[in-house]
Amino acid sequence: MDGRLVLGLGGTVDFELRWDSAVVGRLAREHRIRRHELTAAASIVDERSLLVAVLAFVAAGTGAERFVESSEVIERFAAHFDVAVTLGGTGVRAGLVLDSLGIPSVQHLVSIDDNVRRLLPERVSYVSSADRDTLDPHLIVQYPVGAHVRLIDGDIVSPSANRLIFANDPPNREMRLADDLPAALAGASVFLVSGFNTMQDHDLLERRLDELLVALASLPDDALVYYEDAGFYTRAFSHTVRDRLLSRIDVYGMNEDELQEYLGRSVDLLDPADVIAALTAIARLIPAPALVVHTRHWAIAIGSDAARHRAALESAVRVAATRYRLGDGFSSSDAEETAAMARSRRGAELVAAVERGIAGAVGVPAFALDIAEPTTIGLGDTFVGGFLAAHADADAAHADADAAHADADAAHADVNGAAR
C-alpha cells in the first residue's frame, strides 16, 4: 500500500448560520408559531416549516439532519443571519482535520464549484464525478446551551448545545461515483465511506452500492474501511446500505443521535446499565468488527476488533475536543494542549463500567471543557478525522520501520559483498 487515505463519498458547501436568538424569535413571532406546533417530523417546504423544525430541535437540545423541499428555502432563511461559507460532508471535514495535522488525503466529490476549489487545502486532492459546477448549500444551524427564544405564547430554552443540518442537494442524492475511484483506491490504506444518507431513490441506491462494491475490489485486502452513519432522510435506506456493505466494513461509526434513532428510544448516556443495554442492542443490529459510538460524554468501541482501535479513539476524542474549544484552523500543537486538559469524571466512570460489563469493549472519556461559545458543527466529522489520523500515523510508522529494515538489509548485503 502507498498509505493514501481516500475519503468519500460526497462533499458539500455549507452555509454556517451564526445563531441569534433575537432574530429567531422575531421570525417565530412574525410567522405566528406557537409552542404546540413544534415538531421535527413534518415536511420542510417553506421558511415557516423550516423554522418550526429548528425550534423543535432547539427545545429538545438535539441534533439532526433533515431534507428541505428546495435550496431556495435554505437561501431565504439564511439571508436573515450572518453566514459563513465553509466546506462540509463527513469526508471533506475529516480531510480538513487531517490536513491540520499534516496528513494528506484524497477526496471523492460528487459536486464542485469555485467555493470548493478555493477552500480545499493543497494537501487535499480530489477525484470528482461532477461534469459541471453546481451549488446546493447545506444550512448548518449551531445553537448554544441556554439559547432562549420568545414565541407568541411562551419561551423555549435549549437544554444543551447542538447542531442541525438542512439540505436539498441533487448531486449528493444521486451520488454518482467517479470513474477514477478504483484507481484512487488501489494502494490506499484507508477508505472512508459516508453520504448515502441523502439518497432518496432506492433503485438508484442499489445501483450505487453495486458500483461501490466493484470499486472496492481495487482496495488492498489489509486496508481499513470506515463507515460513518448519519441521519438518513429515508431511514429504511440505512438497512439497505448495511445489508450490502457490512461484510466490507471494519469500523462502523455513529453518534448519540443516530444510536437513539436506531433503538427508537432515548438513552441516558451517563447511566451504565442503560448504556450497556443500548450498546448490546445496537451490536445485535450492527455486528461490525468494531462498532464505534461517539457522544458528548465518551466514545466507546465494541466488537471483536474493538481493542485494536483504542489509540484511534483517544486521537478522535482529543481532536474533536480541540475543535469544540477552538473551532476551525487548529493545529497539531493545539491538539497536544487539549490532551493535558481534564477529562469528564462521569464519562470516565461510564467508560470503566462499560469495559467491565461488555467483553472486549474499549472506551475513552470526553474532556471536561467549559467553553462560553463552543463549536458544535462538524464534531462528528472531526472525530472521524482524528480516528483516521491515528491509523495514518500507525501506517507511517510501519512504513518507516519497513524502510529501516530495508536499509539495514542493504547494508548487510554491502558488508557481506565486501567481505567476499
XYZ file of C-alpha atoms in Angstrom:
420
model
C 0.000 0.000 0.000
C 1.122 3.564 -0.633
C -0.636 4.800 2.510
C -3.078 7.232 0.905
C -6.337 7.973 2.699
C -9.361 8.121 0.387
C -12.359 9.890 1.894
C -15.851 9.886 0.414
C -18.330 9.908 -0.916
C -19.671 13.455 -1.255
C -18.705 16.927 -0.134
C -20.910 19.958 0.419
C -20.811 23.732 0.557
C -22.180 24.767 3.941
C -23.874 27.982 4.990
C -22.977 28.119 8.681
C -25.542 30.325 10.371
C -24.439 32.487 13.297
C -27.080 31.843 15.970
C -29.062 34.914 17.019
C -31.945 34.276 19.431
C -33.399 37.722 18.782
C -33.652 37.107 15.044
C -35.048 33.590 15.539
C -37.629 34.939 17.987
C -38.627 37.764 15.662
C -39.154 35.320 12.795
C -41.128 32.963 15.031
C -43.461 35.779 16.079
C -43.835 37.033 12.504
C -44.865 33.520 11.443
C -47.211 33.228 14.474
C -45.584 29.981 15.609
C -46.964 28.547 18.869
C -45.417 26.005 21.224
C -47.885 23.224 20.399
C -46.848 23.393 16.728
C -43.223 22.477 17.363
C -42.410 19.203 15.619
C -39.369 17.766 13.918
C -41.372 15.265 11.881
C -43.266 17.495 9.418
C -42.087 18.116 5.846
C -39.998 21.267 5.381
C -41.484 23.128 2.435
C -41.035 26.827 3.267
C -39.418 29.215 5.722
C -42.119 28.693 8.346
C -41.878 24.893 8.402
C -38.071 25.153 8.498
C -38.309 27.463 11.491
C -40.769 25.131 13.233
C -38.272 22.266 12.874
C -35.371 24.401 14.142
C -37.375 25.441 17.212
C -38.449 21.856 17.930
C -34.856 20.634 17.918
C -33.643 23.586 19.987
C -36.337 22.953 22.600
C -35.203 19.310 22.823
C -31.477 20.100 22.701
C -30.924 17.508 19.967
C -29.094 17.470 16.643
C -30.364 16.165 13.320
C -30.149 16.264 9.538
C -33.309 16.935 7.528
C -34.386 17.268 3.899
C -35.760 20.599 2.621
C -38.005 20.912 -0.431
C -35.703 23.352 -2.212
C -32.385 25.149 -1.858
C -34.293 28.433 -2.247
C -35.908 27.834 1.164
C -32.453 27.495 2.685
C -31.129 30.610 0.983
C -34.136 32.733 2.042
C -33.840 31.612 5.661
C -30.062 32.102 5.741
C -30.456 35.667 4.437
C -31.786 36.727 7.862
C -28.477 35.862 9.583
C -24.731 36.316 9.411
C -23.466 33.300 7.464
C -20.003 31.803 6.936
C -19.408 29.746 3.781
C -17.442 26.584 4.579
C -16.953 23.065 3.247
C -18.796 20.122 4.741
C -19.574 16.478 4.328
C -18.012 13.867 6.583
C -15.186 13.053 4.179
C -14.288 16.672 3.474
C -14.357 17.780 7.106
C -12.331 14.723 8.092
C -9.857 15.649 5.340
C -9.600 19.206 6.656
C -8.814 17.817 10.105
C -6.152 15.526 8.667
C -4.666 18.479 6.786
C -4.450 20.488 10.016
C -2.450 17.575 11.456
C -0.137 17.499 8.414
C -1.703 14.403 6.813
C -2.707 14.485 3.115
C -5.833 12.796 1.753
C -7.792 12.214 -1.453
C -11.441 13.289 -1.572
C -14.175 11.698 -3.638
C -16.566 14.517 -4.614
C -19.900 14.481 -6.410
C -20.166 18.264 -6.842
C -17.731 21.099 -7.434
C -17.736 24.889 -7.688
C -15.395 27.801 -7.021
C -16.109 27.619 -3.260
C -14.724 24.079 -3.189
C -11.695 24.967 -5.290
C -10.975 27.995 -3.094
C -11.417 26.321 0.283
C -9.790 22.908 -0.227
C -6.179 22.958 1.095
C -3.305 21.985 -1.195
C -2.707 18.767 0.748
C -6.245 17.636 -0.083
C -6.530 16.360 -3.659
C -9.725 15.017 -5.187
C -11.440 12.889 -7.789
C -14.897 14.002 -8.858
C -17.908 12.668 -10.725
C -19.242 16.186 -11.397
C -19.435 17.225 -15.051
C -20.356 20.877 -14.317
C -20.310 23.404 -11.489
C -23.300 23.411 -9.114
C -24.134 24.996 -5.753
C -26.756 23.481 -3.438
C -25.846 24.781 0.027
C -26.419 22.930 3.269
C -27.757 25.096 6.069
C -25.895 24.453 9.335
C -27.571 25.778 12.472
C -25.397 25.705 15.589
C -27.166 26.739 18.768
C -25.711 27.146 22.277
C -26.867 25.728 25.585
C -29.408 28.073 27.104
C -30.491 29.530 23.754
C -33.635 31.490 24.664
C -36.308 32.100 22.047
C -39.519 34.008 22.748
C -42.647 32.777 20.940
C -46.058 34.452 20.977
C -47.334 32.048 23.670
C -44.214 31.342 25.721
C -40.474 30.751 25.615
C -38.193 27.855 24.775
C -34.692 27.333 26.209
C -32.231 24.808 24.801
C -31.042 22.298 27.445
C -27.768 21.705 25.565
C -25.733 22.914 22.589
C -26.083 21.074 19.296
C -26.155 21.418 15.522
C -28.762 20.962 12.793
C -28.308 20.328 9.055
C -30.916 21.162 6.412
C -30.320 20.435 2.748
C -31.629 19.737 -0.727
C -28.604 18.546 -2.667
C -29.258 16.751 -6.005
C -25.616 15.691 -6.629
C -25.433 14.057 -3.207
C -28.855 12.455 -3.716
C -27.601 10.952 -6.983
C -24.184 10.043 -5.512
C -22.505 9.345 -8.856
C -19.167 7.600 -8.403
C -16.121 8.949 -10.210
C -14.680 6.752 -12.943
C -11.247 7.052 -11.336
C -12.351 5.953 -7.846
C -10.988 2.400 -8.334
C -7.589 3.821 -9.316
C -7.633 6.059 -6.239
C -8.406 3.057 -4.030
C -5.591 0.926 -5.437
C -2.830 1.095 -2.857
C -4.903 3.041 -0.304
C -4.551 2.210 3.381
C -7.865 3.767 4.479
C -11.221 4.287 2.764
C -13.938 6.332 4.456
C -17.498 5.696 3.246
C -20.275 8.155 4.092
C -23.043 10.141 2.461
C -25.617 7.573 1.366
C -27.993 9.066 3.937
C -29.059 11.812 1.492
C -30.231 9.438 -1.259
C -33.978 9.069 -1.810
C -34.341 6.692 -4.775
C -33.989 3.080 -3.633
C -33.252 1.602 -7.059
C -30.544 4.212 -7.603
C -29.112 3.467 -4.165
C -28.862 -0.222 -5.078
C -27.021 0.657 -8.299
C -24.579 2.910 -6.452
C -23.893 0.154 -3.936
C -23.242 -2.267 -6.809
C -20.772 0.235 -8.287
C -19.092 0.825 -4.937
C -18.584 -2.891 -4.368
C -16.908 -3.127 -7.776
C -14.617 -0.224 -6.866
C -13.814 -1.850 -3.518
C -12.252 -4.746 -5.399
C -9.318 -2.394 -6.101
C -8.725 -1.747 -2.401
C -5.896 -3.750 -0.786
C -7.110 -6.540 1.476
C -5.457 -5.040 4.562
C -6.857 -1.520 4.071
C -9.196 -0.145 6.736
C -12.772 0.598 5.647
C -14.508 3.067 7.982
C -18.252 3.662 7.553
C -19.793 6.649 9.313
C -23.557 6.546 9.782
C -25.674 9.688 9.520
C -29.247 10.927 9.699
C -30.860 9.070 6.795
C -33.596 11.062 5.094
C -35.301 7.713 4.449
C -34.484 5.550 7.464
C -35.186 2.253 5.678
C -32.303 3.016 3.292
C -29.840 2.593 6.153
C -30.806 -1.079 6.306
C -30.101 -1.456 2.581
C -26.649 0.095 2.929
C -25.844 -2.039 5.949
C -27.018 -5.258 4.309
C -24.866 -4.608 1.236
C -21.709 -3.205 2.847
C -21.398 -4.630 6.352
C -19.193 -7.529 5.248
C -16.648 -4.982 3.909
C -16.744 -2.580 6.870
C -14.007 -2.739 9.517
C -15.205 0.171 11.669
C -18.831 1.302 11.814
C -19.290 4.697 13.496
C -22.303 6.653 14.715
C -23.141 9.442 17.153
C -25.565 9.501 20.071
C -28.476 10.826 17.978
C -28.141 8.003 15.471
C -27.816 5.419 18.265
C -31.082 6.582 19.820
C -32.833 6.780 16.458
C -31.887 3.178 15.670
C -33.063 1.976 19.071
C -36.253 4.028 18.968
C -35.736 5.327 22.478
C -33.708 7.831 24.445
C -30.563 6.634 26.218
C -29.189 8.091 29.447
C -25.593 8.476 28.288
C -24.257 8.568 31.846
C -26.192 5.589 33.217
C -24.035 2.425 32.938
C -26.925 -0.046 32.845
C -28.767 1.939 30.187
C -25.657 2.405 28.026
C -24.648 -1.255 28.314
C -28.183 -2.281 27.277
C -28.105 0.185 24.367
C -24.684 -0.922 23.122
C -25.640 -4.584 23.418
C -28.798 -3.948 21.405
C -27.071 -1.915 18.674
C -24.339 -4.570 18.384
C -27.017 -7.182 17.628
C -28.400 -4.916 14.916
C -24.988 -3.954 13.502
C -22.464 -6.772 14.154
C -19.422 -4.950 12.796
C -15.881 -5.994 13.788
C -15.635 -2.630 15.558
C -18.773 -0.606 16.281
C -17.894 2.897 17.489
C -20.395 5.150 19.248
C -19.216 8.702 19.943
C -21.121 11.040 22.249
C -20.610 14.297 24.137
C -19.516 12.297 27.206
C -17.483 9.380 25.820
C -16.504 7.293 22.810
C -16.715 3.508 23.023
C -15.876 0.696 20.602
C -17.333 -2.791 20.908
C -16.875 -5.886 18.771
C -14.211 -8.482 18.045
C -11.675 -5.902 16.784
C -12.509 -3.079 19.194
C -9.291 -3.355 21.204
C -7.058 -2.506 18.247
C -8.706 0.916 17.977
C -8.115 2.282 21.488
C -5.393 4.687 20.292
C -7.652 5.845 17.452
C -10.469 6.560 19.918
C -8.079 8.625 22.024
C -6.930 10.577 18.977
C -10.524 11.109 17.828
C -11.766 12.407 21.174
C -8.751 14.700 21.575
C -9.108 16.212 18.106
C -12.890 16.651 18.396
C -12.435 18.386 21.756
C -9.890 20.712 20.153
C -12.413 21.750 17.509
C -15.082 22.147 20.203
C -12.944 24.667 22.087
C -11.167 26.420 19.177
C -13.287 25.961 16.041
C -11.669 25.860 12.605
C -7.967 26.269 11.988
C -6.498 24.376 14.939
C -3.097 22.718 14.721
C -1.457 19.550 15.998
C 0.089 21.575 18.842
C -3.410 22.741 19.826
C -4.495 19.093 19.961
C -1.495 18.313 22.161
C -2.570 21.088 24.534
C -6.037 19.550 24.701
C -4.527 16.211 25.741
C -3.355 17.752 29.029
C -6.821 19.020 29.971
C -9.164 17.413 32.484
C -11.482 14.582 31.499
C -15.148 14.170 32.360
C -15.286 12.310 35.686
C -18.709 10.840 34.987
C -17.641 9.976 31.446
C -14.632 8.103 32.833
C -16.846 6.239 35.296
C -19.228 5.288 32.489
C -16.401 4.006 30.296
C -14.966 1.925 33.140
C -18.388 0.382 33.820
C -18.920 -0.489 30.136
C -15.457 -2.020 29.853
C -16.333 -4.219 32.837
C -19.801 -5.023 31.530
C -19.111 -5.793 27.848
C -16.306 -8.167 26.975
C -13.724 -6.572 24.702
C -15.192 -3.050 24.898
C -12.760 -0.132 24.968
C -13.583 3.486 25.588
C -12.266 6.987 26.150
C -13.986 9.667 28.245
C -14.624 13.114 26.791
C -12.840 16.201 28.072
C -14.461 18.388 30.716
C -14.438 21.678 28.819
C -16.285 24.808 29.936
C -16.414 26.936 26.781
C -18.598 30.029 26.512
C -19.116 29.687 22.749
C -18.198 26.136 21.727
C -18.141 24.852 18.156
C -20.652 22.027 17.714
C -20.646 22.000 13.910
C -18.700 19.128 12.426
C -17.692 17.459 15.688
C -18.638 14.005 14.439
C -16.721 14.563 11.204
C -13.773 15.853 13.229
C -13.970 12.735 15.399
C -13.683 10.619 12.243
C -10.682 12.653 11.062
C -8.968 12.199 14.418
C -9.706 8.478 14.355
C -8.222 8.056 10.884
C -5.218 10.211 11.810
C -4.160 7.573 14.322
C -4.280 4.894 11.634
C -2.366 7.118 9.219
C 0.315 7.660 11.874
C 0.480 3.918 12.526
C 0.826 3.195 8.803
C 3.572 5.810 8.530
C 5.393 4.260 11.472
C 5.180 0.832 9.866
C 6.425 2.266 6.571
C 9.366 3.903 8.350
C 10.146 0.616 10.091
C 9.974 -1.272 6.797
C 12.281 1.297 5.196
C 14.719 0.989 8.094
C 14.714 -2.800 7.761
C 15.306 -2.463 4.029
C 18.220 -0.096 4.649
C 19.652 -2.491 7.214
C 19.306 -5.424 4.826
C 21.041 -3.417 2.106
C 23.860 -2.501 4.487
C 24.298 -6.140 5.499
C 24.380 -7.110 1.841
C 27.073 -4.483 1.159
C 29.142 -5.705 4.092
C 28.819 -9.321 3.051
C 29.685 -8.444 -0.516
C 32.771 -6.555 0.603
C 33.807 -9.494 2.819
C 33.608 -11.838 -0.120
